[in-house]
PDB file of C-alpha atoms and ligand atoms in Angstrom:
ATOM      1  CA  MET A   1      -0.454   0.163  -0.002  1.00 55.00           C
ATOM      2  CA  SER A   2       1.383   3.639  -1.003  1.00 74.00           C
ATOM      3  CA  VAL A   3       1.939   6.338   1.793  1.00 87.00           C
ATOM      4  CA  GLN A   4      -0.968   7.695   3.108  1.00 93.00           C
ATOM      5  CA  ARG A   5      -0.936  11.421   2.688  1.00 96.00           C
ATOM      6  CA  ILE A   6      -2.635  13.795   5.921  1.00 97.00           C
ATOM      7  CA  LEU A   7      -3.089  17.272   5.183  1.00 98.00           C
ATOM      8  CA  LEU A   8      -2.931  19.593   8.674  1.00 98.00           C
ATOM      9  CA  VAL A   9      -4.235  22.347   8.815  1.00 98.00           C
ATOM     10  CA  GLU A  10      -3.906  23.979  11.811  1.00 97.00           C
ATOM     11  CA  ASP A  11      -2.367  28.132  12.351  1.00 96.00           C
ATOM     12  CA  GLU A  12      -1.158  27.106  16.189  1.00 95.00           C
ATOM     13  CA  PRO A  13       2.605  26.118  15.413  1.00 96.00           C
ATOM     14  CA  ALA A  14       3.447  24.461  18.797  1.00 94.00           C
ATOM     15  CA  ILE A  15       0.412  22.190  17.626  1.00 94.00           C
ATOM     16  CA  ALA A  16       1.231  21.400  14.303  1.00 96.00           C
ATOM     17  CA  ASP A  17       3.968  20.706  14.897  1.00 96.00           C
ATOM     18  CA  ALA A  18       3.487  17.819  17.334  1.00 94.00           C
ATOM     19  CA  VAL A  19       0.909  16.177  15.035  1.00 95.00           C
ATOM     20  CA  GLN A  20       3.089  16.389  12.332  1.00 95.00           C
ATOM     21  CA  TRP A  21       5.757  14.987  13.934  1.00 95.00           C
ATOM     22  CA  THR A  22       3.856  11.733  15.337  1.00 95.00           C
ATOM     23  CA  LEU A  23       1.706  11.263  12.000  1.00 96.00           C
ATOM     24  CA  SER A  24       5.544  11.298  10.973  1.00 95.00           C
ATOM     25  CA  SER A  25       6.259   8.502  13.345  1.00 95.00           C
ATOM     26  CA  GLU A  26       3.771   6.704  12.598  1.00 93.00           C
ATOM     27  CA  GLY A  27       4.823   6.619   8.632  1.00 94.00           C
ATOM     28  CA  PHE A  28       2.150   9.218   6.953  1.00 96.00           C
ATOM     29  CA  GLU A  29       3.236  11.657   4.381  1.00 96.00           C
ATOM     30  CA  VAL A  30       1.977  15.270   5.868  1.00 97.00           C
ATOM     31  CA  ASP A  31       1.309  18.375   3.937  1.00 97.00           C
ATOM     32  CA  TRP A  32       0.907  21.352   6.953  1.00 97.00           C
ATOM     33  CA  ALA A  33      -0.672  24.559   5.837  1.00 97.00           C
ATOM     34  CA  SER A  34      -1.321  27.624   8.495  1.00 97.00           C
ATOM     35  CA  THR A  35      -4.147  28.506   6.088  1.00 97.00           C
ATOM     36  CA  TRP A  36      -7.373  27.018   3.977  1.00 97.00           C
ATOM     37  CA  ALA A  37      -5.449  29.573   0.823  1.00 97.00           C
ATOM     38  CA  ALA A  38      -2.641  27.314   1.619  1.00 97.00           C
ATOM     39  CA  ALA A  39      -4.379  24.480   2.123  1.00 97.00           C
ATOM     40  CA  ARG A  40      -6.660  24.730  -1.180  1.00 96.00           C
ATOM     41  CA  PRO A  41      -3.863  23.575  -3.395  1.00 96.00           C
ATOM     42  CA  LEU A  42      -2.644  20.414  -1.659  1.00 96.00           C
ATOM     43  CA  LEU A  43      -6.414  18.720  -1.167  1.00 96.00           C
ATOM     44  CA  SER A  44      -6.309  16.905  -4.744  1.00 94.00           C
ATOM     45  CA  ARG A  45      -3.161  15.032  -2.926  1.00 93.00           C
ATOM     46  CA  CYS A  46      -4.112  14.541   0.602  1.00 94.00           C
ATOM     47  CA  ASP A  47      -5.978  10.987   1.436  1.00 94.00           C
ATOM     48  CA  LEU A  48      -7.839  12.498   4.592  1.00 96.00           C
ATOM     49  CA  ALA A  49      -7.323  16.071   5.757  1.00 97.00           C
ATOM     50  CA  ILE A  50      -7.419  17.319   9.957  1.00 97.00           C
ATOM     51  CA  LEU A  51      -8.723  21.139   9.987  1.00 95.00           C
ATOM     52  CA  ASP A  52      -8.941  23.272  12.679  1.00 94.00           C
ATOM     53  CA  VAL A  53     -12.017  24.922  13.567  1.00 90.00           C
ATOM     54  CA  GLY A  54     -10.643  28.491  14.178  1.00 90.00           C
ATOM     55  CA  LEU A  55      -8.960  29.365  11.095  1.00 94.00           C
ATOM     56  CA  PRO A  56      -7.171  32.754  10.687  1.00 95.00           C
ATOM     57  CA  ASP A  57      -9.069  32.858   7.050  1.00 96.00           C
ATOM     58  CA  ARG A  58     -12.116  30.594   7.258  1.00 92.00           C
ATOM     59  CA  SER A  59     -14.163  28.912   9.604  1.00 89.00           C
ATOM     60  CA  GLY A  60     -13.186  24.882   9.244  1.00 89.00           C
ATOM     61  CA  PHE A  61     -17.092  24.375   9.034  1.00 87.00           C
ATOM     62  CA  ASP A  62     -17.038  26.586   5.826  1.00 90.00           C
ATOM     63  CA  ALA A  63     -13.637  24.830   4.813  1.00 94.00           C
ATOM     64  CA  CYS A  64     -14.758  21.265   4.785  1.00 92.00           C
ATOM     65  CA  ARG A  65     -18.393  22.597   2.920  1.00 89.00           C
ATOM     66  CA  GLU A  66     -16.299  24.127   0.462  1.00 92.00           C
ATOM     67  CA  LEU A  67     -13.835  20.755  -0.012  1.00 91.00           C
ATOM     68  CA  ARG A  68     -16.525  18.525   0.259  1.00 88.00           C
ATOM     69  CA  ARG A  69     -18.103  20.027  -3.005  1.00 87.00           C
ATOM     70  CA  ASP A  70     -15.108  18.680  -4.436  1.00 88.00           C
ATOM     71  CA  HIS A  71     -13.869  15.764  -2.137  1.00 88.00           C
ATOM     72  CA  ASP A  72     -14.904  12.892  -0.262  1.00 84.00           C
ATOM     73  CA  PHE A  73     -12.003  11.669   1.704  1.00 91.00           C
ATOM     74  CA  PRO A  74     -12.151  11.427   5.453  1.00 91.00           C
ATOM     75  CA  VAL A  75     -12.496  15.272   7.862  1.00 92.00           C
ATOM     76  CA  ILE A  76     -11.474  15.652  11.491  1.00 93.00           C
ATOM     77  CA  PHE A  77     -11.781  18.744  13.320  1.00 91.00           C
ATOM     78  CA  LEU A  78      -9.815  20.078  15.847  1.00 91.00           C
ATOM     79  CA  THR A  79     -12.032  21.999  17.859  1.00 86.00           C
ATOM     80  CA  ALA A  80     -10.992  24.584  20.486  1.00 79.00           C
ATOM     81  CA  ARG A  81     -12.304  23.965  23.929  1.00 65.00           C
ATOM     82  CA  GLY A  82     -15.595  26.176  24.300  1.00 60.00           C
ATOM     83  CA  GLU A  83     -16.542  26.024  20.598  1.00 62.00           C
ATOM     84  CA  GLU A  84     -16.970  22.138  21.126  1.00 58.00           C
ATOM     85  CA  ILE A  85     -19.114  21.074  18.167  1.00 63.00           C
ATOM     86  CA  ASP A  86     -22.159  19.391  17.680  1.00 61.00           C
ATOM     87  CA  ARG A  87     -21.411  16.074  16.578  1.00 59.00           C
ATOM     88  CA  VAL A  88     -24.627  16.801  14.500  1.00 56.00           C
ATOM     89  CA  VAL A  89     -24.112  19.521  12.891  1.00 64.00           C
ATOM     90  CA  GLY A  90     -20.048  18.402  12.190  1.00 65.00           C
ATOM     91  CA  LEU A  91     -21.575  15.198   9.867  1.00 63.00           C
ATOM     92  CA  GLU A  92     -24.142  16.997   8.595  1.00 66.00           C
ATOM     93  CA  ILE A  93     -21.076  19.944   7.157  1.00 71.00           C
ATOM     94  CA  GLY A  94     -19.394  16.195   6.012  1.00 74.00           C
ATOM     95  CA  ALA A  95     -16.922  16.031   8.932  1.00 81.00           C
ATOM     96  CA  ASP A  96     -15.680  12.091  10.105  1.00 82.00           C
ATOM     97  CA  ASP A  97     -14.447  13.163  13.537  1.00 83.00           C
ATOM     98  CA  TYR A  98     -13.642  15.607  15.663  1.00 84.00           C
ATOM     99  CA  VAL A  99     -10.855  15.807  18.571  1.00 87.00           C
ATOM    100  CA  VAL A 100     -10.866  18.528  21.395  1.00 85.00           C
ATOM    101  CA  LYS A 101      -7.584  20.507  22.075  1.00 86.00           C
ATOM    102  CA  PRO A 102      -5.848  19.874  24.303  1.00 86.00           C
ATOM    103  CA  PHE A 103      -5.829  15.959  23.035  1.00 89.00           C
ATOM    104  CA  SER A 104      -2.921  13.716  22.946  1.00 90.00           C
ATOM    105  CA  PRO A 105      -1.171  13.299  19.247  1.00 90.00           C
ATOM    106  CA  ARG A 106      -1.344   9.786  19.643  1.00 89.00           C
ATOM    107  CA  GLU A 107      -4.954   9.846  20.133  1.00 89.00           C
ATOM    108  CA  LEU A 108      -5.443  11.577  16.853  1.00 93.00           C
ATOM    109  CA  VAL A 109      -3.526   8.903  14.322  1.00 92.00           C
ATOM    110  CA  ALA A 110      -5.631   6.625  16.530  1.00 91.00           C
ATOM    111  CA  ARG A 111      -8.168   8.494  15.295  1.00 91.00           C
ATOM    112  CA  VAL A 112      -6.410   8.873  11.674  1.00 94.00           C
ATOM    113  CA  ARG A 113      -5.787   5.086  11.162  1.00 92.00           C
ATOM    114  CA  ALA A 114      -9.989   4.530  12.294  1.00 88.00           C
ATOM    115  CA  ARG A 115     -10.942   6.809   9.496  1.00 89.00           C
ATOM    116  CA  LEU A 116      -8.763   5.727   6.952  1.00 90.00           C
ATOM    117  CA  ARG A 117      -9.025   1.969   7.826  1.00 85.00           C
ATOM    118  CA  ASN A 118     -13.186   2.905   7.785  1.00 73.00           C
ATOM    119  CA  ARG A 119     -13.088   4.710   4.736  1.00 69.00           C
ATOM    120  CA  ARG A 120     -11.157   1.045   2.752  1.00 58.00           C
ATOM    121  CA  ALA A 121     -13.584  -1.019   4.774  1.00 52.00           C
ATOM    122  CA  PRO A 122     -16.621   0.265   1.942  1.00 46.00           C
ATOM    123  CA  VAL A 123     -14.501  -0.042  -1.228  1.00 44.00           C
ATOM    124  CA  GLU A 124     -14.087  -3.366  -0.789  1.00 44.00           C
ATOM    125  CA  SER A 125     -17.638  -4.291   0.539  1.00 44.00           C
ATOM    126  CA  GLN A 126     -19.046  -1.883  -1.975  1.00 57.00           C
ATOM    127  CA  THR A 127     -21.898  -2.603  -3.191  1.00 72.00           C
ATOM    128  CA  THR A 128     -21.038  -3.792  -6.551  1.00 75.00           C
ATOM    129  CA  GLU A 129     -20.473  -7.458  -7.267  1.00 77.00           C
ATOM    130  CA  SER A 130     -18.365  -9.176  -9.484  1.00 82.00           C
ATOM    131  CA  VAL A 131     -18.618 -12.697 -10.961  1.00 83.00           C
ATOM    132  CA  ALA A 132     -16.218 -13.091 -14.035  1.00 83.00           C
ATOM    133  CA  ASP A 133     -16.963 -10.696 -16.352  1.00 86.00           C
ATOM    134  CA  PHE A 134     -20.541  -9.587 -14.950  1.00 88.00           C
ATOM    135  CA  ALA A 135     -20.603  -6.736 -12.589  1.00 86.00           C
ATOM    136  CA  ILE A 136     -24.003  -6.610 -10.439  1.00 83.00           C
ATOM    137  CA  ASP A 137     -23.956  -2.453  -8.950  1.00 80.00           C
ATOM    138  CA  LEU A 138     -26.836  -3.022  -5.765  1.00 73.00           C
ATOM    139  CA  ASP A 139     -27.326   0.139  -5.599  1.00 70.00           C
ATOM    140  CA  ARG A 140     -28.514   1.217  -9.349  1.00 71.00           C
ATOM    141  CA  ALA A 141     -29.848  -2.288  -9.712  1.00 73.00           C
ATOM    142  CA  THR A 142     -27.026  -2.975 -12.862  1.00 79.00           C
ATOM    143  CA  VAL A 143     -25.684  -5.616 -14.699  1.00 85.00           C
ATOM    144  CA  SER A 144     -22.933  -5.140 -17.548  1.00 86.00           C
ATOM    145  CA  PHE A 145     -20.812  -7.856 -18.920  1.00 86.00           C
ATOM    146  CA  ARG A 146     -17.067  -6.759 -19.940  1.00 84.00           C
ATOM    147  CA  GLY A 147     -18.433  -3.272 -19.485  1.00 81.00           C
ATOM    148  CA  ARG A 148     -21.758  -3.253 -20.972  1.00 82.00           C
ATOM    149  CA  ALA A 149     -24.265  -2.481 -19.138  1.00 81.00           C
ATOM    150  CA  LEU A 150     -27.674  -4.474 -19.771  1.00 81.00           C
ATOM    151  CA  VAL A 151     -31.029  -2.974 -19.000  1.00 80.00           C
ATOM    152  CA  LEU A 152     -33.122  -5.500 -17.063  1.00 78.00           C
ATOM    153  CA  THR A 153     -35.955  -5.655 -15.676  1.00 79.00           C
ATOM    154  CA  PRO A 154     -35.957  -6.569 -11.890  1.00 76.00           C
ATOM    155  CA  MET A 155     -36.836  -9.768 -11.587  1.00 79.00           C
ATOM    156  CA  GLU A 156     -34.370 -10.287 -14.599  1.00 84.00           C
ATOM    157  CA  LEU A 157     -31.541  -8.864 -12.602  1.00 84.00           C
ATOM    158  CA  GLY A 158     -33.356 -11.113  -9.562  1.00 84.00           C
ATOM    159  CA  ILE A 159     -32.946 -14.648 -11.499  1.00 87.00           C
ATOM    160  CA  LEU A 160     -29.118 -13.550 -12.830  1.00 88.00           C
ATOM    161  CA  ARG A 161     -28.278 -12.016  -9.238  1.00 85.00           C
ATOM    162  CA  ALA A 162     -29.357 -15.388  -7.749  1.00 85.00           C
ATOM    163  CA  LEU A 163     -28.102 -17.393 -10.681  1.00 88.00           C
ATOM    164  CA  LEU A 164     -24.456 -16.006 -10.658  1.00 86.00           C
ATOM    165  CA  GLU A 165     -24.255 -16.061  -6.668  1.00 83.00           C
ATOM    166  CA  LYS A 166     -22.741 -19.621  -7.153  1.00 84.00           C
ATOM    167  CA  PRO A 167     -22.178 -20.935 -11.151  1.00 87.00           C
ATOM    168  CA  GLY A 168     -23.127 -23.793 -11.783  1.00 88.00           C
ATOM    169  CA  ARG A 169     -25.856 -24.390  -8.785  1.00 88.00           C
ATOM    170  CA  VAL A 170     -29.080 -24.885 -10.822  1.00 90.00           C
ATOM    171  CA  LEU A 171     -31.885 -23.099  -8.495  1.00 88.00           C
ATOM    172  CA  SER A 172     -35.538 -24.277  -9.152  1.00 87.00           C
ATOM    173  CA  ARG A 173     -38.012 -22.475 -11.256  1.00 84.00           C
ATOM    174  CA  GLU A 174     -39.787 -22.020  -7.610  1.00 82.00           C
ATOM    175  CA  ARG A 175     -36.678 -20.925  -6.065  1.00 83.00           C
ATOM    176  CA  LEU A 176     -35.717 -18.246  -8.981  1.00 83.00           C
ATOM    177  CA  LEU A 177     -39.216 -17.487  -8.626  1.00 79.00           C
ATOM    178  CA  ASP A 178     -39.311 -16.295  -4.756  1.00 77.00           C
ATOM    179  CA  ILE A 179     -35.874 -14.885  -5.279  1.00 73.00           C
ATOM    180  CA  ALA A 180     -37.306 -12.929  -7.626  1.00 70.00           C
ATOM    181  CA  CYS A 181     -40.304 -12.007  -6.982  1.00 66.00           C
ATOM    182  CA  PRO A 182     -40.134 -11.495  -2.757  1.00 59.00           C
ATOM    183  CA  ASP A 183     -43.110  -9.756  -2.600  1.00 59.00           C
ATOM    184  CA  GLY A 184     -45.148 -12.582  -3.241  1.00 56.00           C
ATOM    185  CA  SER A 185     -46.624 -11.462  -6.203  1.00 58.00           C
ATOM    186  CA  PRO A 186     -49.496 -13.791  -8.222  1.00 56.00           C
ATOM    187  CA  SER A 187     -46.781 -14.930 -11.126  1.00 60.00           C
ATOM    188  CA  LEU A 188     -46.414 -18.571 -11.719  1.00 66.00           C
ATOM    189  CA  GLU A 189     -43.078 -20.517 -12.147  1.00 68.00           C
ATOM    190  CA  ARG A 190     -43.688 -20.656 -16.045  1.00 72.00           C
ATOM    191  CA  THR A 191     -43.313 -16.327 -15.979  1.00 77.00           C
ATOM    192  CA  VAL A 192     -39.561 -17.480 -15.289  1.00 82.00           C
ATOM    193  CA  ASP A 193     -38.912 -18.980 -18.422  1.00 85.00           C
ATOM    194  CA  THR A 194     -40.354 -15.941 -19.837  1.00 84.00           C
ATOM    195  CA  HIS A 195     -37.945 -13.918 -17.959  1.00 85.00           C
ATOM    196  CA  VAL A 196     -35.290 -16.441 -18.772  1.00 90.00           C
ATOM    197  CA  ARG A 197     -35.942 -16.663 -22.274  1.00 90.00           C
ATOM    198  CA  SER A 198     -35.751 -12.346 -22.251  1.00 88.00           C
ATOM    199  CA  LEU A 199     -32.398 -12.706 -19.807  1.00 90.00           C
ATOM    200  CA  ARG A 200     -31.245 -15.037 -22.391  1.00 92.00           C
ATOM    201  CA  ARG A 201     -31.445 -12.729 -25.475  1.00 91.00           C
ATOM    202  CA  LYS A 202     -30.529  -9.702 -23.678  1.00 90.00           C
ATOM    203  CA  LEU A 203     -27.112 -11.760 -22.215  1.00 90.00           C
ATOM    204  CA  SER A 204     -26.472 -12.695 -25.865  1.00 91.00           C
ATOM    205  CA  ASP A 205     -26.978  -9.081 -27.209  1.00 87.00           C
ATOM    206  CA  ALA A 206     -24.357  -8.075 -24.637  1.00 85.00           C
ATOM    207  CA  GLY A 207     -21.915 -10.669 -25.875  1.00 88.00           C
ATOM    208  CA  ALA A 208     -22.215 -12.833 -23.342  1.00 88.00           C
ATOM    209  CA  GLY A 209     -23.637 -15.526 -25.311  1.00 90.00           C
ATOM    210  CA  ASP A 210     -25.591 -18.079 -23.704  1.00 91.00           C
ATOM    211  CA  PRO A 211     -24.179 -18.818 -20.782  1.00 92.00           C
ATOM    212  CA  LEU A 212     -27.469 -19.410 -18.990  1.00 92.00           C
ATOM    213  CA  GLU A 213     -28.016 -23.626 -18.950  1.00 92.00           C
ATOM    214  CA  THR A 214     -31.681 -25.396 -18.404  1.00 91.00           C
ATOM    215  CA  ARG A 215     -31.577 -28.337 -16.702  1.00 88.00           C
ATOM    216  CA  ARG A 216     -35.238 -29.813 -17.677  1.00 86.00           C
ATOM    217  CA  GLY A 217     -37.021 -30.864 -14.077  1.00 83.00           C
ATOM    218  CA  LEU A 218     -34.597 -29.271 -12.274  1.00 86.00           C
ATOM    219  CA  GLY A 219     -34.425 -25.680 -13.012  1.00 89.00           C
ATOM    220  CA  TYR A 220     -31.912 -23.196 -13.822  1.00 92.00           C
ATOM    221  CA  ALA A 221     -28.121 -22.369 -13.454  1.00 92.00           C
ATOM    222  CA  ILE A 222     -25.316 -20.339 -15.178  1.00 92.00           C
ATOM    223  CA  ARG A 223     -21.606 -21.123 -16.634  1.00 90.00           C
ATOM    224  CA  VAL A 224     -18.976 -18.657 -16.379  1.00 84.00           C
ATOM    225  CA  GLU A 225     -15.724 -18.576 -17.910  1.00 76.00           C
ATOM    226  CA  PRO A 226     -13.104 -19.785 -15.172  1.00 66.00           C
ATOM    227  CA  GLY A 227     -10.729 -17.442 -13.839  1.00 52.00           C
ATOM    228  CA  SER A 228     -12.051 -14.366 -16.207  1.00 44.00           C
TER     229      SER A 228
HETATM  230 CA1  LIG B 301      -6.423  28.027  15.711  1.00 92.31          CA
END
């Protein structure tokens, strides 16, 4: 993993020095800016920003709102006692965490690590599932084959997803109906055949060939290219 770069925006040199020193000794690269104007050009290369709420040229809150227009890296606020922020307000602005001064640089580093870890986790467990050459975007309810989008009905998407969960496994029409149509709307098992037929046509149009197998008397399965 490449070295992670932290942007520290803090106008008090004593605090900045301590934080910078601790972060560096923990293996982070640190960019230090004492004003928001100096921080701006550094935003595009950082993995996380630590923002003092009381900056000379901009409030940390406004700075955070501004950076959130273009960046989604984690932001940790540094707040002085007395300007302790409402956690909810901070989160609404787009901050991920905050630390109240005086704090121990070690504590801050622990927060930094936690935020960077949280950030990586969703990337791995993203709402995209990939099986062989298929990618399923669960948020958008779309599927693509080798980058080519398939426009599927919810039933077709449900069937394809269920089959892709375990390529080669045979799922009965009844089971597919349950999965693809969980609200129990009155459909017949026969309708599964209709959806599979339409799904076949779309897969073929997208260049996926005909990966769906009909197992007479049993149901359907999908075959995918191994290791692709
Ligand atoms: Ca300050």
